[in-house]
Amino acid sequence: MSDPVKTTPPIALAIAGSEASGGAGAQTDLKTFQQLGVYGCVALTCIVSMDPKKDFDHRVVGIEPQVILDQIEACVGVNPRIDAVKIGMLGSAPTIDAVDEALTTYSFKNIVLDPVLICKGQEFAEAKAVDDALRAKILPRATMTTPNLFESATLAGMDEITTVEQLKDAAKRIHDQGVPNVLAKAGPTLGTGTALDVFYDGTTLEVLETETVGDVRVHGAGCTLAAAVTAELAKGATPLEAAVTAKNVVNASIGMRGNIPFTYVWQGWYEG
Ligand code: PXL
């Protein structure tokens, strides 16, 4: 019998939460990986069910830490060569401990951290514990991080970010905490008339801009961006190249209108 194995594509692992509606989280990660020609596997950290009766607050159920470790073990066991890892919503301090343990065990390359700090409907005390643990344990392991405006300000220790100069400063401050590549996202929120993000790797500081699409908040754009960065790193792109492609993917993916107060993304529109 002939060997049925064709060429193995690059492989990416998402350690992320499920967002049932399909607009964000692990669902988005898998779709983005697939779209960019990367085989995806997933270790779920939590299950988010948005509540349409309560303004789409997030109902979050954490996955048992040992089960998270078991899933990562399964992913690595089947796919011995994982080319990149995306870390999305972790949601609790025990989950962060489990992921920290797995990152020690497997020493993955190309770790992209989307530092999902606070989730709609989460208690403040819980959110603070997650922030602290994420910064102490996961951030220093990241090859690249993709904070949004709020996350950039929090991680950089700044009160707020309202200008491009402040966003550049935040990217540098986060880099100085030991993250080799930072993609600090503002999207359309700094009033530049573009979707603007800042890339910094310690030497190169680039302001990346694409045209804006609409003027409403887009659900899942951040997950899609970080997943696209992960897929491109898995394929061998440099961090800056990955950031540029990822912005184009997000730009192309915006525009599905659901029964929710915001637009969301569909990866099928990007043609590369
Ligand atoms: O977009 C941030 C995010 C990440 N991961 C999960 C989510 C969300 C937002 O809804 O539910 C699982």
PDB file of N, CA and C in Angstrom, residues 160-230:
ATOM      1  N   GLU A 160      -3.815  56.105  30.376  1.00  0.00           N
ATOM      2  CA  GLU A 160      -4.603  55.913  29.164  1.00  0.00           C
ATOM      3  C   GLU A 160      -3.728  56.197  27.954  1.00  0.00           C
ATOM      4  N   ILE A 161      -4.195  55.787  26.797  1.00  0.00           N
ATOM      5  CA  ILE A 161      -3.463  56.050  25.551  1.00  0.00           C
ATOM      6  C   ILE A 161      -4.430  56.753  24.614  1.00  0.00           C
ATOM      7  N   THR A 162      -4.103  57.991  24.280  1.00  0.00           N
ATOM      8  CA  THR A 162      -5.004  58.741  23.393  1.00  0.00           C
ATOM      9  C   THR A 162      -4.302  59.244  22.140  1.00  0.00           C
ATOM     10  N   THR A 163      -2.981  59.030  22.046  1.00  0.00           N
ATOM     11  CA  THR A 163      -2.258  59.516  20.861  1.00  0.00           C
ATOM     12  C   THR A 163      -1.344  58.412  20.323  1.00  0.00           C
ATOM     13  N   VAL A 164      -0.927  58.594  19.073  1.00  0.00           N
ATOM     14  CA  VAL A 164      -0.010  57.622  18.457  1.00  0.00           C
ATOM     15  C   VAL A 164       1.318  57.614  19.220  1.00  0.00           C
ATOM     16  N   GLU A 165       1.772  58.779  19.658  1.00  0.00           N
ATOM     17  CA  GLU A 165       3.038  58.843  20.411  1.00  0.00           C
ATOM     18  C   GLU A 165       2.935  58.022  21.693  1.00  0.00           C
ATOM     19  N   GLN A 166       1.808  58.122  22.374  1.00  0.00           N
ATOM     20  CA  GLN A 166       1.638  57.327  23.599  1.00  0.00           C
ATOM     21  C   GLN A 166       1.596  55.835  23.288  1.00  0.00           C
ATOM     22  N   LEU A 167       1.009  55.487  22.151  1.00  0.00           N
ATOM     23  CA  LEU A 167       0.952  54.067  21.775  1.00  0.00           C
ATOM     24  C   LEU A 167       2.361  53.536  21.492  1.00  0.00           C
ATOM     25  N   LYS A 168       3.186  54.373  20.835  1.00  0.00           N
ATOM     26  CA  LYS A 168       4.584  53.980  20.591  1.00  0.00           C
ATOM     27  C   LYS A 168       5.311  53.784  21.924  1.00  0.00           C
ATOM     28  N   ASP A 169       5.073  54.713  22.835  1.00  0.00           N
ATOM     29  CA  ASP A 169       5.708  54.631  24.156  1.00  0.00           C
ATOM     30  C   ASP A 169       5.283  53.335  24.862  1.00  0.00           C
ATOM     31  N   ALA A 170       3.989  53.016  24.774  1.00  0.00           N
ATOM     32  CA  ALA A 170       3.487  51.791  25.413  1.00  0.00           C
ATOM     33  C   ALA A 170       4.151  50.558  24.812  1.00  0.00           C
ATOM     34  N   ALA A 171       4.271  50.546  23.488  1.00  0.00           N
ATOM     35  CA  ALA A 171       4.893  49.383  22.829  1.00  0.00           C
ATOM     36  C   ALA A 171       6.319  49.202  23.334  1.00  0.00           C
ATOM     37  N   LYS A 172       7.037  50.317  23.488  1.00  0.00           N
ATOM     38  CA  LYS A 172       8.419  50.238  23.980  1.00  0.00           C
ATOM     39  C   LYS A 172       8.453  49.740  25.426  1.00  0.00           C
ATOM     40  N   ARG A 173       7.547  50.249  26.232  1.00  0.00           N
ATOM     41  CA  ARG A 173       7.538  49.832  27.642  1.00  0.00           C
ATOM     42  C   ARG A 173       7.222  48.341  27.773  1.00  0.00           C
ATOM     43  N   ILE A 174       6.326  47.849  26.935  1.00  0.00           N
ATOM     44  CA  ILE A 174       5.987  46.414  27.007  1.00  0.00           C
ATOM     45  C   ILE A 174       7.182  45.587  26.509  1.00  0.00           C
ATOM     46  N   HIS A 175       7.814  46.060  25.447  1.00  0.00           N
ATOM     47  CA  HIS A 175       9.028  45.392  24.959  1.00  0.00           C
ATOM     48  C   HIS A 175      10.077  45.329  26.069  1.00  0.00           C
ATOM     49  N   ASP A 176      10.209  46.406  26.815  1.00  0.00           N
ATOM     50  CA  ASP A 176      11.228  46.463  27.871  1.00  0.00           C
ATOM     51  C   ASP A 176      10.934  45.481  29.008  1.00  0.00           C
ATOM     52  N   GLN A 177       9.704  44.957  29.044  1.00  0.00           N
ATOM     53  CA  GLN A 177       9.389  43.938  30.054  1.00  0.00           C
ATOM     54  C   GLN A 177       9.793  42.544  29.574  1.00  0.00           C
ATOM     55  N   GLY A 178      10.467  42.480  28.429  1.00  0.00           N
ATOM     56  CA  GLY A 178      11.018  41.190  28.001  1.00  0.00           C
ATOM     57  C   GLY A 178      10.279  40.518  26.865  1.00  0.00           C
ATOM     58  N   VAL A 179       9.380  41.244  26.188  1.00  0.00           N
ATOM     59  CA  VAL A 179       8.688  40.640  25.038  1.00  0.00           C
ATOM     60  C   VAL A 179       9.399  41.098  23.760  1.00  0.00           C
ATOM     61  N   PRO A 180       9.970  40.179  22.985  1.00  0.00           N
ATOM     62  CA  PRO A 180      10.784  40.598  21.841  1.00  0.00           C
ATOM     63  C   PRO A 180      10.024  41.395  20.779  1.00  0.00           C
ATOM     64  N   ASN A 181       8.756  41.076  20.554  1.00  0.00           N
ATOM     65  CA  ASN A 181       7.990  41.761  19.502  1.00  0.00           C
ATOM     66  C   ASN A 181       6.628  42.186  20.062  1.00  0.00           C
ATOM     67  N   VAL A 182       6.305  43.453  19.861  1.00  0.00           N
ATOM     68  CA  VAL A 182       5.032  43.972  20.370  1.00  0.00           C
ATOM     69  C   VAL A 182       4.241  44.551  19.200  1.00  0.00           C
ATOM     70  N   LEU A 183       2.985  44.150  19.088  1.00  0.00           N
ATOM     71  CA  LEU A 183       2.077  44.780  18.126  1.00  0.00           C
ATOM     72  C   LEU A 183       0.962  45.404  18.955  1.00  0.00           C
ATOM     73  N   ALA A 184       1.116  46.704  19.239  1.00  0.00           N
ATOM     74  CA  ALA A 184       0.152  47.406  20.094  1.00  0.00           C
ATOM     75  C   ALA A 184      -0.941  47.978  19.196  1.00  0.00           C
ATOM     76  N   LYS A 185      -2.180  47.530  19.444  1.00  0.00           N
ATOM     77  CA  LYS A 185      -3.278  47.814  18.511  1.00  0.00           C
ATOM     78  C   LYS A 185      -4.130  48.994  18.969  1.00  0.00           C
ATOM     79  N   ALA A 186      -4.359  49.906  18.052  1.00  0.00           N
ATOM     80  CA  ALA A 186      -5.359  50.943  18.315  1.00  0.00           C
ATOM     81  C   ALA A 186      -6.539  50.755  17.371  1.00  0.00           C
ATOM     82  N   GLY A 187      -6.281  50.143  16.229  1.00  0.00           N
ATOM     83  CA  GLY A 187      -7.352  50.055  15.232  1.00  0.00           C
ATOM     84  C   GLY A 187      -7.810  51.454  14.885  1.00  0.00           C
ATOM     85  N   PRO A 188      -9.127  51.672  14.809  1.00  0.00           N
ATOM     86  CA  PRO A 188      -9.615  52.990  14.371  1.00  0.00           C
ATOM     87  C   PRO A 188      -9.770  53.998  15.507  1.00  0.00           C
ATOM     88  N   THR A 189      -9.313  53.655  16.733  1.00  0.00           N
ATOM     89  CA  THR A 189      -9.741  54.439  17.901  1.00  0.00           C
ATOM     90  C   THR A 189      -8.922  55.695  18.210  1.00  0.00           C
ATOM     91  N   LEU A 190      -7.845  55.964  17.483  1.00  0.00           N
ATOM     92  CA  LEU A 190      -7.054  57.155  17.820  1.00  0.00           C
ATOM     93  C   LEU A 190      -7.369  58.347  16.923  1.00  0.00           C
ATOM     94  N   GLY A 191      -8.413  58.213  16.132  1.00  0.00           N
ATOM     95  CA  GLY A 191      -8.856  59.355  15.332  1.00  0.00           C
ATOM     96  C   GLY A 191      -7.956  59.691  14.156  1.00  0.00           C
ATOM     97  N   THR A 192      -7.157  58.730  13.690  1.00  0.00           N
ATOM     98  CA  THR A 192      -6.256  58.995  12.552  1.00  0.00           C
ATOM     99  C   THR A 192      -6.966  58.797  11.215  1.00  0.00           C
ATOM    100  N   GLY A 193      -8.168  58.263  11.256  1.00  0.00           N
ATOM    101  CA  GLY A 193      -8.880  57.960  10.011  1.00  0.00           C
ATOM    102  C   GLY A 193      -8.425  56.648   9.391  1.00  0.00           C
ATOM    103  N   THR A 194      -7.542  55.939  10.096  1.00  0.00           N
ATOM    104  CA  THR A 194      -7.056  54.640   9.612  1.00  0.00           C
ATOM    105  C   THR A 194      -7.188  53.621  10.757  1.00  0.00           C
ATOM    106  N   ALA A 195      -6.974  52.343  10.417  1.00  0.00           N
ATOM    107  CA  ALA A 195      -6.826  51.320  11.459  1.00  0.00           C
ATOM    108  C   ALA A 195      -5.336  51.227  11.741  1.00  0.00           C
ATOM    109  N   LEU A 196      -4.933  51.732  12.888  1.00  0.00           N
ATOM    110  CA  LEU A 196      -3.507  51.958  13.156  1.00  0.00           C
ATOM    111  C   LEU A 196      -3.011  51.084  14.305  1.00  0.00           C
ATOM    112  N   ASP A 197      -1.925  50.383  14.064  1.00  0.00           N
ATOM    113  CA  ASP A 197      -1.263  49.607  15.105  1.00  0.00           C
ATOM    114  C   ASP A 197       0.223  49.946  15.080  1.00  0.00           C
ATOM    115  N   VAL A 198       0.896  49.754  16.211  1.00  0.00           N
ATOM    116  CA  VAL A 198       2.334  50.039  16.286  1.00  0.00           C
ATOM    117  C   VAL A 198       3.093  48.737  16.518  1.00  0.00           C
ATOM    118  N   PHE A 199       4.103  48.502  15.671  1.00  0.00           N
ATOM    119  CA  PHE A 199       4.963  47.326  15.830  1.00  0.00           C
ATOM    120  C   PHE A 199       6.306  47.791  16.369  1.00  0.00           C
ATOM    121  N   TYR A 200       6.831  47.065  17.361  1.00  0.00           N
ATOM    122  CA  TYR A 200       8.161  47.400  17.897  1.00  0.00           C
ATOM    123  C   TYR A 200       8.892  46.127  18.278  1.00  0.00           C
ATOM    124  N   ASP A 201      10.148  46.011  17.814  1.00  0.00           N
ATOM    125  CA  ASP A 201      10.935  44.808  18.144  1.00  0.00           C
ATOM    126  C   ASP A 201      12.264  45.161  18.806  1.00  0.00           C
ATOM    127  N   GLY A 202      12.362  46.348  19.346  1.00  0.00           N
ATOM    128  CA  GLY A 202      13.599  46.749  20.015  1.00  0.00           C
ATOM    129  C   GLY A 202      14.472  47.595  19.108  1.00  0.00           C
ATOM    130  N   THR A 203      14.304  47.422  17.788  1.00  0.00           N
ATOM    131  CA  THR A 203      15.063  48.222  16.825  1.00  0.00           C
ATOM    132  C   THR A 203      14.107  48.952  15.896  1.00  0.00           C
ATOM    133  N   THR A 204      13.251  48.157  15.265  1.00  0.00           N
ATOM    134  CA  THR A 204      12.321  48.724  14.296  1.00  0.00           C
ATOM    135  C   THR A 204      11.039  49.154  14.984  1.00  0.00           C
ATOM    136  N   LEU A 205      10.641  50.400  14.731  1.00  0.00           N
ATOM    137  CA  LEU A 205       9.346  50.868  15.213  1.00  0.00           C
ATOM    138  C   LEU A 205       8.544  51.271  13.986  1.00  0.00           C
ATOM    139  N   GLU A 206       7.478  50.550  13.722  1.00  0.00           N
ATOM    140  CA  GLU A 206       6.686  50.817  12.510  1.00  0.00           C
ATOM    141  C   GLU A 206       5.257  51.152  12.895  1.00  0.00           C
ATOM    142  N   VAL A 207       4.724  52.192  12.317  1.00  0.00           N
ATOM    143  CA  VAL A 207       3.294  52.472  12.460  1.00  0.00           C
ATOM    144  C   VAL A 207       2.616  51.818  11.263  1.00  0.00           C
ATOM    145  N   LEU A 208       1.791  50.826  11.524  1.00  0.00           N
ATOM    146  CA  LEU A 208       1.128  50.081  10.449  1.00  0.00           C
ATOM    147  C   LEU A 208      -0.302  50.581  10.315  1.00  0.00           C
ATOM    148  N   GLU A 209      -0.685  50.916   9.093  1.00  0.00           N
ATOM    149  CA  GLU A 209      -2.039  51.458   8.905  1.00  0.00           C
ATOM    150  C   GLU A 209      -2.733  50.776   7.735  1.00  0.00           C
ATOM    151  N   THR A 210      -4.004  50.482   7.920  1.00  0.00           N
ATOM    152  CA  THR A 210      -4.847  50.049   6.806  1.00  0.00           C
ATOM    153  C   THR A 210      -6.078  50.952   6.806  1.00  0.00           C
ATOM    154  N   GLU A 211      -6.852  50.858   5.735  1.00  0.00           N
ATOM    155  CA  GLU A 211      -8.065  51.688   5.720  1.00  0.00           C
ATOM    156  C   GLU A 211      -9.059  51.155   6.766  1.00  0.00           C
ATOM    157  N   THR A 212      -9.868  52.034   7.289  1.00  0.00           N
ATOM    158  CA  THR A 212     -10.880  51.577   8.252  1.00  0.00           C
ATOM    159  C   THR A 212     -12.064  50.968   7.497  1.00  0.00           C
ATOM    160  N   VAL A 213     -12.735  50.047   8.148  1.00  0.00           N
ATOM    161  CA  VAL A 213     -13.934  49.450   7.563  1.00  0.00           C
ATOM    162  C   VAL A 213     -15.081  49.729   8.530  1.00  0.00           C
ATOM    163  N   GLY A 214     -15.985  50.613   8.142  1.00  0.00           N
ATOM    164  CA  GLY A 214     -17.120  50.943   9.009  1.00  0.00           C
ATOM    165  C   GLY A 214     -16.661  51.697  10.253  1.00  0.00           C
ATOM    166  N   ASP A 215     -17.624  51.962  11.141  1.00  0.00           N
ATOM    167  CA  ASP A 215     -17.262  52.714  12.343  1.00  0.00           C
ATOM    168  C   ASP A 215     -17.845  52.090  13.611  1.00  0.00           C
ATOM    169  N   VAL A 216     -18.125  50.790  13.530  1.00  0.00           N
ATOM    170  CA  VAL A 216     -18.624  50.114  14.729  1.00  0.00           C
ATOM    171  C   VAL A 216     -17.584  49.116  15.224  1.00  0.00           C
ATOM    172  N   ARG A 217     -17.674  48.796  16.492  1.00  0.00           N
ATOM    173  CA  ARG A 217     -16.783  47.818  17.103  1.00  0.00           C
ATOM    174  C   ARG A 217     -16.941  46.476  16.408  1.00  0.00           C
ATOM    175  N   VAL A 218     -15.834  45.799  16.176  1.00  0.00           N
ATOM    176  CA  VAL A 218     -15.896  44.517  15.470  1.00  0.00           C
ATOM    177  C   VAL A 218     -15.503  43.392  16.406  1.00  0.00           C
ATOM    178  N   HIS A 219     -16.447  42.490  16.627  1.00  0.00           N
ATOM    179  CA  HIS A 219     -16.219  41.347  17.511  1.00  0.00           C
ATOM    180  C   HIS A 219     -15.286  40.349  16.831  1.00  0.00           C
ATOM    181  N   GLY A 220     -14.237  39.938  17.532  1.00  0.00           N
ATOM    182  CA  GLY A 220     -13.351  38.899  17.006  1.00  0.00           C
ATOM    183  C   GLY A 220     -12.205  39.411  16.156  1.00  0.00           C
ATOM    184  N   ALA A 221     -12.120  40.739  15.973  1.00  0.00           N
ATOM    185  CA  ALA A 221     -11.027  41.268  15.144  1.00  0.00           C
ATOM    186  C   ALA A 221      -9.675  41.017  15.817  1.00  0.00           C
ATOM    187  N   GLY A 222      -9.638  41.192  17.140  1.00  0.00           N
ATOM    188  CA  GLY A 222      -8.380  40.992  17.871  1.00  0.00           C
ATOM    189  C   GLY A 222      -7.933  39.538  17.818  1.00  0.00           C
ATOM    190  N   CYS A 223      -8.887  38.620  17.995  1.00  0.00           N
ATOM    191  CA  CYS A 223      -8.557  37.178  17.930  1.00  0.00           C
ATOM    192  C   CYS A 223      -8.041  36.836  16.542  1.00  0.00           C
ATOM    193  N   THR A 224      -8.707  37.370  15.521  1.00  0.00           N
ATOM    194  CA  THR A 224      -8.312  37.080  14.136  1.00  0.00           C
ATOM    195  C   THR A 224      -6.902  37.610  13.861  1.00  0.00           C
ATOM    196  N   LEU A 225      -6.630  38.817  14.337  1.00  0.00           N
ATOM    197  CA  LEU A 225      -5.310  39.406  14.116  1.00  0.00           C
ATOM    198  C   LEU A 225      -4.222  38.531  14.748  1.00  0.00           C
ATOM    199  N   ALA A 226      -4.410  38.173  16.011  1.00  0.00           N
ATOM    200  CA  ALA A 226      -3.377  37.384  16.706  1.00  0.00           C
ATOM    201  C   ALA A 226      -3.244  35.987  16.088  1.00  0.00           C
ATOM    202  N   ALA A 227      -4.372  35.410  15.670  1.00  0.00           N
ATOM    203  CA  ALA A 227      -4.312  34.084  15.039  1.00  0.00           C
ATOM    204  C   ALA A 227      -3.594  34.160  13.697  1.00  0.00           C
ATOM    205  N   ALA A 228      -3.826  35.241  12.957  1.00  0.00           N
ATOM    206  CA  ALA A 228      -3.149  35.395  11.662  1.00  0.00           C
ATOM    207  C   ALA A 228      -1.643  35.608  11.865  1.00  0.00           C
ATOM    208  N   VAL A 229      -1.271  36.375  12.884  1.00  0.00           N
ATOM    209  CA  VAL A 229       0.156  36.533  13.205  1.00  0.00           C
ATOM    210  C   VAL A 229       0.754  35.148  13.501  1.00  0.00           C
ATOM    211  N   THR A 230       0.043  34.365  14.290  1.00  0.00           N
ATOM    212  CA  THR A 230       0.520  33.026  14.675  1.00  0.00           C
ATOM    213  C   THR A 230       0.708  32.149  13.439  1.00  0.00           C
TER     214      THR A 230
END
